[in-house]
Structure formats: C-alpha cells, structure tokens
XYZ file of C-alpha atoms in Angstrom:
487
model
C 0.000 0.000 0.000
C 1.405 3.367 -1.037
C 0.009 6.825 -0.209
C -2.177 6.848 -3.296
C -3.799 3.540 -2.382
C -4.356 4.689 1.184
C -6.107 7.787 -0.155
C -8.347 5.626 -2.327
C -9.117 3.445 0.687
C -10.740 6.417 2.386
C -13.653 6.064 -0.043
C -14.448 2.695 1.517
C -13.335 3.013 5.147
C -13.419 5.921 7.569
C -10.590 8.335 6.787
C -9.483 8.417 10.452
C -9.086 4.636 10.475
C -7.125 4.695 7.229
C -4.826 7.445 8.503
C -4.115 5.406 11.626
C -3.291 2.363 9.494
C -1.088 4.526 7.280
C 0.857 5.722 10.327
C 1.324 2.132 11.475
C 2.617 1.211 8.037
C 5.069 4.116 8.162
C 6.465 2.645 11.405
C 7.457 -0.522 9.538
C 8.821 1.487 6.622
C 10.878 3.685 8.940
C 12.720 0.614 10.250
C 13.384 -0.571 6.697
C 14.600 2.893 5.679
C 17.048 3.015 8.602
C 18.387 -0.410 7.647
C 18.973 0.670 4.053
C 20.537 3.975 5.112
C 22.880 2.655 7.787
C 23.594 -0.909 6.650
C 24.019 -1.927 10.287
C 22.254 -4.354 12.576
C 19.394 -2.453 14.269
C 19.881 -2.015 17.993
C 16.491 -3.561 18.771
C 15.086 -6.591 16.974
C 12.229 -6.370 14.500
C 8.782 -7.905 14.877
C 7.758 -10.781 12.626
C 5.292 -8.522 10.808
C 8.045 -6.055 9.874
C 10.327 -8.880 8.812
C 7.747 -10.530 6.596
C 6.741 -7.215 5.040
C 10.397 -6.544 4.200
C 11.029 -10.022 2.784
C 7.913 -9.835 0.630
C 9.051 -6.454 -0.675
C 12.408 -7.971 -1.597
C 10.744 -10.912 -3.322
C 8.600 -8.774 -5.635
C 11.824 -7.118 -6.868
C 12.959 -10.432 -8.443
C 11.922 -11.164 -12.025
C 10.376 -14.553 -11.218
C 7.716 -12.647 -9.252
C 6.998 -9.979 -11.884
C 3.311 -10.172 -12.870
C 4.002 -9.979 -16.602
C 7.319 -11.825 -16.704
C 8.003 -14.105 -19.675
C 11.095 -16.246 -19.092
C 12.758 -18.061 -21.966
C 16.133 -18.844 -20.349
C 17.432 -21.954 -18.630
C 17.287 -20.359 -15.162
C 14.112 -18.365 -14.588
C 13.403 -18.967 -10.915
C 10.766 -21.600 -11.573
C 9.745 -23.751 -8.598
C 7.507 -26.820 -8.870
C 6.388 -26.892 -5.221
C 4.497 -24.056 -3.568
C 5.834 -25.276 -0.213
C 9.407 -24.811 -1.448
C 8.520 -21.340 -2.774
C 7.090 -20.302 0.607
C 10.080 -21.779 2.451
C 12.338 -19.406 0.520
C 9.936 -16.430 0.572
C 9.888 -16.785 -3.254
C 13.521 -15.584 -3.356
C 14.558 -18.220 -5.857
C 17.410 -16.785 -7.926
C 20.138 -17.214 -5.326
C 23.070 -14.828 -4.959
C 25.988 -13.776 -7.154
C 26.727 -14.404 -10.803
C 28.916 -16.938 -12.573
C 32.069 -14.876 -12.008
C 31.572 -13.563 -8.481
C 29.431 -14.682 -5.549
C 29.130 -11.047 -4.431
C 28.002 -9.654 -7.827
C 24.538 -8.184 -8.457
C 22.105 -10.171 -10.624
C 20.125 -8.156 -13.236
C 17.167 -10.552 -12.871
C 17.173 -10.500 -9.086
C 17.418 -7.024 -7.570
C 15.704 -8.228 -4.392
C 17.975 -11.237 -3.837
C 21.023 -9.093 -4.628
C 19.909 -6.490 -2.095
C 19.397 -9.243 0.469
C 22.950 -10.458 -0.139
C 24.491 -6.998 0.175
C 22.530 -6.190 3.325
C 23.426 -9.484 4.989
C 27.131 -8.957 4.329
C 26.869 -5.405 5.677
C 25.095 -6.524 8.868
C 27.608 -9.321 9.407
C 30.490 -6.843 9.136
C 28.818 -4.769 11.834
C 28.338 -7.830 14.079
C 32.000 -8.863 13.680
C 33.014 -5.395 14.856
C 30.560 -5.518 17.771
C 31.998 -8.917 18.718
C 35.540 -7.562 18.980
C 37.320 -7.374 15.595
C 37.059 -3.622 15.223
C 39.448 -3.282 12.295
C 37.834 -5.891 9.997
C 37.300 -4.291 6.595
C 35.317 -6.729 4.490
C 33.374 -9.986 4.671
C 30.837 -12.092 2.840
C 28.547 -15.015 3.587
C 29.325 -18.145 1.583
C 26.868 -21.079 1.347
C 29.401 -23.656 2.495
C 30.359 -24.817 5.973
C 33.702 -23.915 7.547
C 35.841 -26.654 5.967
C 34.964 -25.882 2.342
C 35.196 -22.154 3.051
C 38.777 -22.675 4.246
C 39.449 -24.618 1.030
C 38.201 -21.620 -0.964
C 40.699 -19.383 0.867
C 43.577 -21.783 0.138
C 42.643 -22.006 -3.544
C 42.626 -18.211 -3.758
C 46.121 -18.046 -2.262
C 47.317 -20.523 -4.914
C 47.062 -17.722 -7.495
C 49.300 -15.498 -5.366
C 51.827 -18.223 -4.466
C 51.795 -20.697 -7.379
C 54.983 -22.502 -6.285
C 53.895 -23.130 -2.704
C 53.105 -26.736 -1.725
C 52.836 -26.737 2.068
C 50.491 -25.383 4.733
C 51.786 -25.039 8.297
C 49.102 -26.264 10.681
C 49.307 -26.285 14.489
C 47.571 -29.564 15.259
C 43.884 -29.646 16.127
C 42.116 -32.995 15.919
C 39.192 -32.039 13.761
C 38.841 -33.739 10.389
C 37.269 -31.051 8.227
C 40.011 -28.438 8.682
C 42.655 -31.050 7.825
C 40.723 -32.253 4.780
C 40.242 -28.634 3.686
C 43.985 -28.446 3.025
C 44.098 -31.828 1.280
C 41.091 -30.976 -0.915
C 42.784 -27.757 -2.010
C 45.768 -29.845 -3.175
C 48.318 -28.905 -0.511
C 50.485 -30.867 1.908
C 49.676 -30.195 5.581
C 52.738 -29.845 7.774
C 51.572 -30.732 11.276
C 53.071 -28.704 14.120
C 52.544 -30.649 17.347
C 51.327 -28.690 20.363
C 53.408 -28.297 23.506
C 52.072 -29.414 26.895
C 52.133 -26.581 29.432
C 50.555 -27.752 32.675
C 47.262 -29.280 31.563
C 47.028 -27.099 28.456
C 48.106 -27.847 24.907
C 49.509 -24.642 23.421
C 51.026 -23.553 20.123
C 54.690 -24.403 19.643
C 55.684 -21.241 17.776
C 59.392 -22.127 17.819
C 58.658 -25.450 16.091
C 56.545 -23.632 13.478
C 59.455 -21.316 12.719
C 61.834 -24.272 12.449
C 59.489 -25.731 9.827
C 59.699 -22.479 7.846
C 63.500 -22.647 7.867
C 63.399 -26.313 6.892
C 60.908 -25.980 4.013
C 61.649 -22.450 2.838
C 59.179 -19.590 3.237
C 58.533 -19.412 -0.511
C 57.284 -23.034 -0.492
C 54.685 -22.437 2.216
C 51.232 -21.334 1.078
C 50.148 -20.108 4.502
C 49.915 -20.752 8.199
C 46.517 -22.248 9.078
C 45.782 -21.456 12.730
C 42.795 -22.038 15.000
C 40.973 -20.083 17.690
C 37.922 -21.978 18.987
C 38.722 -25.540 20.056
C 38.093 -28.222 22.659
C 40.041 -28.139 25.909
C 42.708 -28.949 26.924
C 43.867 -27.458 23.625
C 43.723 -23.674 23.696
C 43.367 -21.059 20.945
C 46.587 -20.678 19.004
C 49.018 -17.945 19.927
C 47.736 -15.695 17.146
C 49.806 -12.645 17.987
C 53.056 -14.616 17.828
C 52.003 -16.533 14.702
C 50.862 -13.303 13.013
C 54.193 -11.654 13.846
C 56.026 -14.674 12.447
C 53.942 -14.563 9.245
C 54.688 -10.870 8.776
C 58.392 -11.512 9.327
C 58.567 -14.260 6.681
C 55.925 -12.747 4.358
C 53.701 -15.842 4.636
C 49.896 -15.535 4.443
C 47.878 -16.430 7.513
C 44.379 -17.983 7.474
C 42.527 -18.382 10.789
C 39.907 -21.052 11.447
C 37.587 -19.156 13.793
C 34.816 -21.785 13.508
C 32.810 -20.915 16.637
C 34.935 -18.035 17.851
C 32.568 -15.118 17.123
C 30.705 -15.918 20.343
C 33.920 -15.565 22.364
C 35.271 -12.092 23.054
C 38.649 -13.693 23.786
C 38.879 -15.397 20.376
C 37.831 -12.195 18.607
C 40.357 -10.184 20.618
C 43.110 -12.592 19.545
C 42.216 -11.986 15.882
C 42.089 -8.222 16.380
C 45.473 -8.161 18.107
C 47.026 -10.592 15.621
C 46.055 -8.297 12.759
C 47.354 -5.283 14.668
C 50.824 -6.626 15.431
C 51.354 -8.925 12.441
C 49.575 -10.582 9.534
C 46.154 -12.211 9.248
C 44.825 -12.451 5.702
C 41.399 -13.982 6.381
C 39.422 -15.582 9.181
C 36.548 -18.014 8.672
C 33.608 -18.669 10.998
C 30.561 -20.920 10.961
C 27.008 -19.545 10.804
C 25.245 -22.315 12.722
C 27.719 -22.421 15.626
C 27.725 -18.656 16.181
C 24.253 -17.502 15.139
C 21.957 -20.496 15.731
C 20.851 -20.979 12.120
C 20.773 -24.240 10.089
C 24.082 -25.791 9.026
C 25.392 -24.812 5.615
C 26.975 -21.375 5.732
C 30.110 -19.532 6.813
C 31.551 -16.027 6.925
C 34.873 -15.254 5.272
C 36.293 -11.991 6.584
C 39.537 -10.074 6.364
C 41.439 -6.824 6.720
C 42.230 -6.290 3.029
C 39.072 -5.775 0.910
C 40.998 -6.661 -2.249
C 41.930 -10.120 -0.957
C 38.407 -10.784 0.355
C 37.066 -9.855 -3.082
C 39.544 -12.253 -4.691
C 38.156 -15.050 -2.512
C 34.582 -14.233 -3.528
C 35.592 -14.235 -7.191
C 37.200 -17.669 -6.799
C 33.808 -19.194 -5.958
C 32.520 -20.768 -9.219
C 28.988 -19.943 -10.265
C 25.951 -18.617 -8.432
C 25.157 -19.742 -4.912
C 22.244 -20.567 -2.646
C 20.758 -17.589 -0.837
C 19.420 -19.745 2.017
C 22.293 -19.160 4.482
C 22.200 -15.393 3.810
C 18.426 -15.309 4.190
C 18.524 -17.305 7.439
C 21.211 -15.064 8.875
C 19.490 -11.834 7.827
C 16.227 -12.964 9.438
C 18.081 -13.982 12.625
C 20.042 -10.751 12.990
C 16.989 -8.578 12.328
C 14.994 -10.640 14.851
C 17.649 -10.391 17.573
C 18.965 -6.917 16.895
C 22.418 -5.932 18.117
C 21.212 -5.823 21.731
C 19.696 -9.297 21.471
C 22.890 -10.795 20.069
C 25.024 -9.085 22.705
C 22.737 -10.528 25.380
C 23.233 -14.028 23.941
C 27.001 -13.525 24.173
C 26.740 -12.229 27.730
C 24.505 -15.141 28.776
C 26.924 -17.633 27.229
C 29.837 -16.204 29.172
C 27.853 -16.405 32.409
C 26.845 -20.019 31.800
C 30.438 -20.879 30.845
C 31.440 -19.932 34.391
C 28.490 -21.894 35.806
C 29.434 -24.985 33.783
C 32.991 -24.790 35.104
C 31.763 -24.611 38.696
C 29.421 -27.574 38.255
C 32.075 -29.703 36.563
C 34.518 -28.912 39.351
C 32.001 -30.098 41.972
C 31.289 -33.256 40.015
C 34.989 -33.972 39.557
C 35.602 -33.661 43.287
C 32.707 -36.009 44.073
C 34.167 -38.719 41.820
C 37.854 -38.344 42.636
C 38.602 -36.631 39.339
C 39.650 -33.091 38.576
C 38.690 -30.314 36.230
C 41.751 -29.771 34.058
C 43.258 -26.298 34.420
C 42.736 -24.671 31.004
C 42.313 -20.922 31.637
C 43.188 -19.999 28.043
C 40.197 -21.854 26.582
C 37.136 -19.545 26.761
C 34.474 -22.014 25.566
C 35.326 -25.603 26.525
C 36.256 -27.578 29.659
C 37.900 -30.968 30.168
C 37.186 -33.360 33.068
C 39.770 -36.055 33.808
C 38.670 -39.726 33.666
C 41.634 -41.350 35.399
C 39.370 -43.279 37.739
C 37.505 -44.962 34.909
C 40.759 -45.959 33.233
C 41.859 -47.590 36.493
C 38.600 -49.541 36.868
C 38.246 -50.994 33.369
C 39.922 -50.362 30.028
C 36.651 -49.904 28.143
C 34.913 -47.782 30.772
C 36.051 -44.518 29.187
C 34.485 -45.252 25.809
C 31.419 -46.779 27.481
C 30.809 -43.436 29.196
C 30.444 -41.722 25.825
C 27.900 -44.298 24.657
C 25.948 -44.042 27.897
C 25.720 -40.250 27.691
C 24.564 -40.404 24.069
C 21.773 -42.881 24.850
C 20.684 -40.614 27.699
C 20.308 -37.688 25.285
C 23.414 -35.801 26.374
C 24.667 -34.478 23.056
C 27.914 -32.647 22.391
C 29.928 -34.180 25.228
C 33.117 -35.799 23.891
C 34.863 -38.647 25.696
C 38.546 -38.856 24.789
C 40.369 -42.166 25.385
C 44.142 -42.595 25.238
C 46.208 -44.022 22.369
C 43.562 -43.793 19.670
C 44.901 -43.745 16.107
C 43.141 -42.229 13.108
C 44.319 -42.042 9.506
C 43.006 -39.125 7.451
C 43.989 -38.850 3.791
C 47.098 -40.960 4.388
C 48.276 -39.148 7.521
C 48.127 -41.104 10.787
C 47.402 -39.181 13.979
C 48.441 -40.865 17.225
C 46.318 -39.933 20.213
C 43.614 -38.690 17.856
C 40.919 -36.435 19.378
C 43.289 -35.313 22.140
C 45.301 -32.911 19.903
C 48.448 -34.621 21.139
C 50.394 -37.827 20.532
C 50.486 -38.683 24.231
C 48.173 -36.656 26.472
C 48.629 -37.790 30.110
C 45.025 -38.809 30.866
C 41.669 -39.597 29.262
C 39.040 -36.913 29.700
C 35.558 -35.677 28.894
C 34.806 -32.418 27.090
C 31.844 -30.120 27.636
C 31.394 -26.706 26.040
C 29.313 -23.631 26.797
C 28.317 -22.464 23.313
C 25.884 -19.695 22.388
C 22.301 -20.646 23.199
C 23.147 -22.988 26.081
C 20.919 -22.709 29.158
C 21.321 -23.417 32.863
C 18.848 -26.252 32.443
C 21.141 -27.842 29.843
C 24.006 -27.748 32.334
C 21.913 -29.041 35.242
C 20.537 -31.989 33.245
C 23.974 -32.841 31.883
C 25.498 -32.883 35.392
C 22.689 -35.072 36.725
C 23.023 -37.641 33.933
C 26.821 -37.565 33.935
C 26.876 -38.126 37.690
C 24.598 -41.145 37.330
C 26.695 -42.628 34.501
C 29.922 -42.246 36.471
C 28.377 -43.950 39.491
C 27.194 -46.880 37.388
C 30.574 -47.326 35.710
C 32.434 -47.214 39.017
C 30.119 -49.833 40.491
C 30.646 -52.008 37.436
C 34.387 -51.547 37.776
C 34.365 -52.752 41.373
C 32.245 -55.729 40.373
C 34.659 -56.576 37.566
C 37.645 -56.357 39.902
C 36.079 -58.934 42.236
C 35.461 -61.450 39.444
C 37.857 -63.695 37.583
C 36.256 -62.730 34.271
C 36.693 -58.966 33.851
C 34.571 -59.045 30.715
C 31.300 -59.857 32.483
C 28.488 -59.236 30.001
C 25.553 -56.987 30.701
C 23.321 -60.066 31.033
C 25.276 -61.289 34.091
C 25.291 -57.967 35.916
C 22.815 -57.298 38.709
C 19.740 -55.493 37.396
C 20.616 -52.425 39.461
C 23.863 -52.094 37.514
C 22.425 -52.345 34.024
C 22.003 -49.182 31.999
C-alpha cells in the first residue's frame, strides 16, 4: 500500500481509520529505511510482521515474481512446489553471478539487495563482537571446511609454487581435509604441553619455515575456537612470524565469534602482524541451520579475490537465514546471547569442578580456553579399560549431546596421515578426559541436566568396575550384571 492507495481506501473506510493504518505502516517502513541507510544491525530486533513485510518487498523485486514476466532462459526462478517457494519467501534466484558470488544479478534485484545487506550486517556484528578493524566480509553457502578450502585455492594464485600449509595440530577432520582438498600438503606442528594445556609451539613452526623455505609455504593455518585442553593458538606470535617471513595467515575461527577472547586474539594478531582472512561458521555462532560460513579479512581486495574464486551462483538460504536472525535479535539481542553464554560458561565450570571432586577426578586447568572444559577420567581408566568409551555411549543414549569422551592411544588415519592420540590434539596426552562446552544458546537447564546424567553414569561405571575387579572374568556381560547395575 502506497500513499495513493491509502487515499483511495478512504472512499471505503473511515478516513481516520485509514490514517491510523497509514501511520502504522510508516512505522514498519521507517525501520526498513534506517536499515537501508545505515547498513548496520538495528539495535532492537524487529517484529515478525516487519520482517515478513520486508522479505515480501524484496521478493517482488525479483523477475520470477513480476506479474508480466516471460522467461525463456534456462534459469528463470521456476519452482515446482508451492511449499518450497514459501520456504524461501519466493527468493529463488540465489546470490551472485557466474564470475563472483558477491556480484549483483540483473534478474534478481531483491535477492542481490538481500545479499548486500546481509554482508553489511555481518560486518557490523563482527566489529561488535571484537574485531574492530575488519574491513570486508561475505557469507558463503558452504560450511567452515569448504570455506577454508576456498581461501587456500585463492592463495594458490598469489603463491603458485607453494606446496605446504603449516598447521598447528587440532584434531578435527574437516580443517585437515580442507587443506588436502585444495591440493596442498599439511605440515603438522605438534602442540606443547604446558601444565594441563596444549599450546602452540611457535618455535617449532618457525623451524618448519627454515626447513621448508618460506617461498614453499602457502600459509599458516591457525585455530581459535577448540576443545580443551587445547587452547586457541598464539595468534599474535604466529601473526608476527607470518609478517616476518611474508607468509599468508588464514585463521579457522569456527565458533569463535561468540567468544570475546577469540575475537580479541584476531584483532590483536592483525594489529601486530599478519592475518589475511578468518573463517567462521554460521550455525555455531548464530543459531541458524548448518550450511553457511563467513569469510572476513582486513584487506578488501583479498576478500574480493576469494569471492571471485567461488565458481557460479550460490544458494541464498544461508544469507536469508542469517538476515532474518540478525533482524529478529537486533544488536542488543545478540550481545545478550554472548553475555549469557559467558555467564553459563562460568556456571558450567563450577558444576564440573564439583562433580569432579565427588568422583575423585579433577577439572583440568585450562584458563586460556574460553568455551570448553575438560574433566579427567583417570578413575575410569583404572577400573576398566573400556569404561572410558562406554561413558560416551551411555551419555549419548541418555540424550546428552555434544559431550566428547577422549580415550588414550587412539589412532586415526586421514587422507594418508596417521594421527596418534587422535581427538586429544596430542600424541600422548597424560590422561583420558571428557569435554563439555558452553556455546551460544546454552541454558542453565542444559548444564543441570547434563550434570545429573553424567553423575549417574559415572556412578554406574564405578560400580561395574568394582564388580569386575572382584570377578575372575573382567569381561562380564551386561546379562550377568545385577539389574541395578544395568544401563
């Protein structure tokens, strides 16, 4: 409804009622105007009615929704299912063009505007979260691993003779396979054990540079967010090293946006040295469906090169999901989520410490990890060899998701490379342990239920261990255990 249509409506409905409705409409339009003017996340979140009005306005700007459109091309935004069309708010054309994921589509002004606005709001959120000097970013419809691959492939054009990527070890398959998929040879830099923590061995990384030659190294591939007892890499020292040797630096910041400490490390690394790009997941940081990531950096030219490396158009779904989420939360809503997460992180640590004490274990001392904790499982290892892995299965069947149980001496081969002590980020960590993380969206109820179920599982396993010790056959099956011990 525009002003002319409102005026015509006064012939049918009382003019005072129409004027009131017109004023209400202007309230929605004022919010949209501010968004377009400022390109920043609104301080307060929008209502669903404003959001849907805006999305419908964007949709009618795309050619597939033109009333008189006649499409004779191979891609005309046709959709067979009305349910699918509604799911995507009839924004069917996707984002980008064949040569650049950030380019504007002539047939899809609305989808292109959606893409530009989402990237602009994300840049604002990255600054709010702590990386004040970030200059450019874009949403890519791939998860973190493939987004890292895209960064490595872009660097290939700048360093065509480079074969190696220096990678401080983190036992997570996708970031390792990202390097392999891009066609490079990962050079694993083992972490050093400092107390309970596993920290970056910067001296070993520099020795690798001297051994391989700086010109043969594509980049250093570092990590912020990770599971304890590993800690975020020493980004300031790695960034300084990269600047010294003129080696690019790509940071895997998978779920680090929610942590002010991880974002501060990136900000300081870029200030004192070199960080070319940092990549973060959408689902882990913004509570949207899996399938998107943000690639950001401090040099707009390099970020644009990455976007131009992406072949073809792309799905708009991750951008649409993120835009809806940020407009719903507003900057204040997202900051509250971050504040709540930090508070519950402290609560989780306190509860794990109490539980550890009750079971003769200890909460590993990992002050440099701002998201994850590790609880020792030495007692289970003493009772029965398989008790550690059984704990993981028991938690899963009791609907405790996300907890990771890490046994000793596990080996895993990924793309021909064998990792000893896999999942522990170390070839020989001193003890088995359990991980729990306080990620964005976690509640106190989540923590309380987890502690209750974990406590019960530990009690059952310890009872079973004592029973096994008193029997000749330490492999007593579940059928022969007393009913009170079965789980």
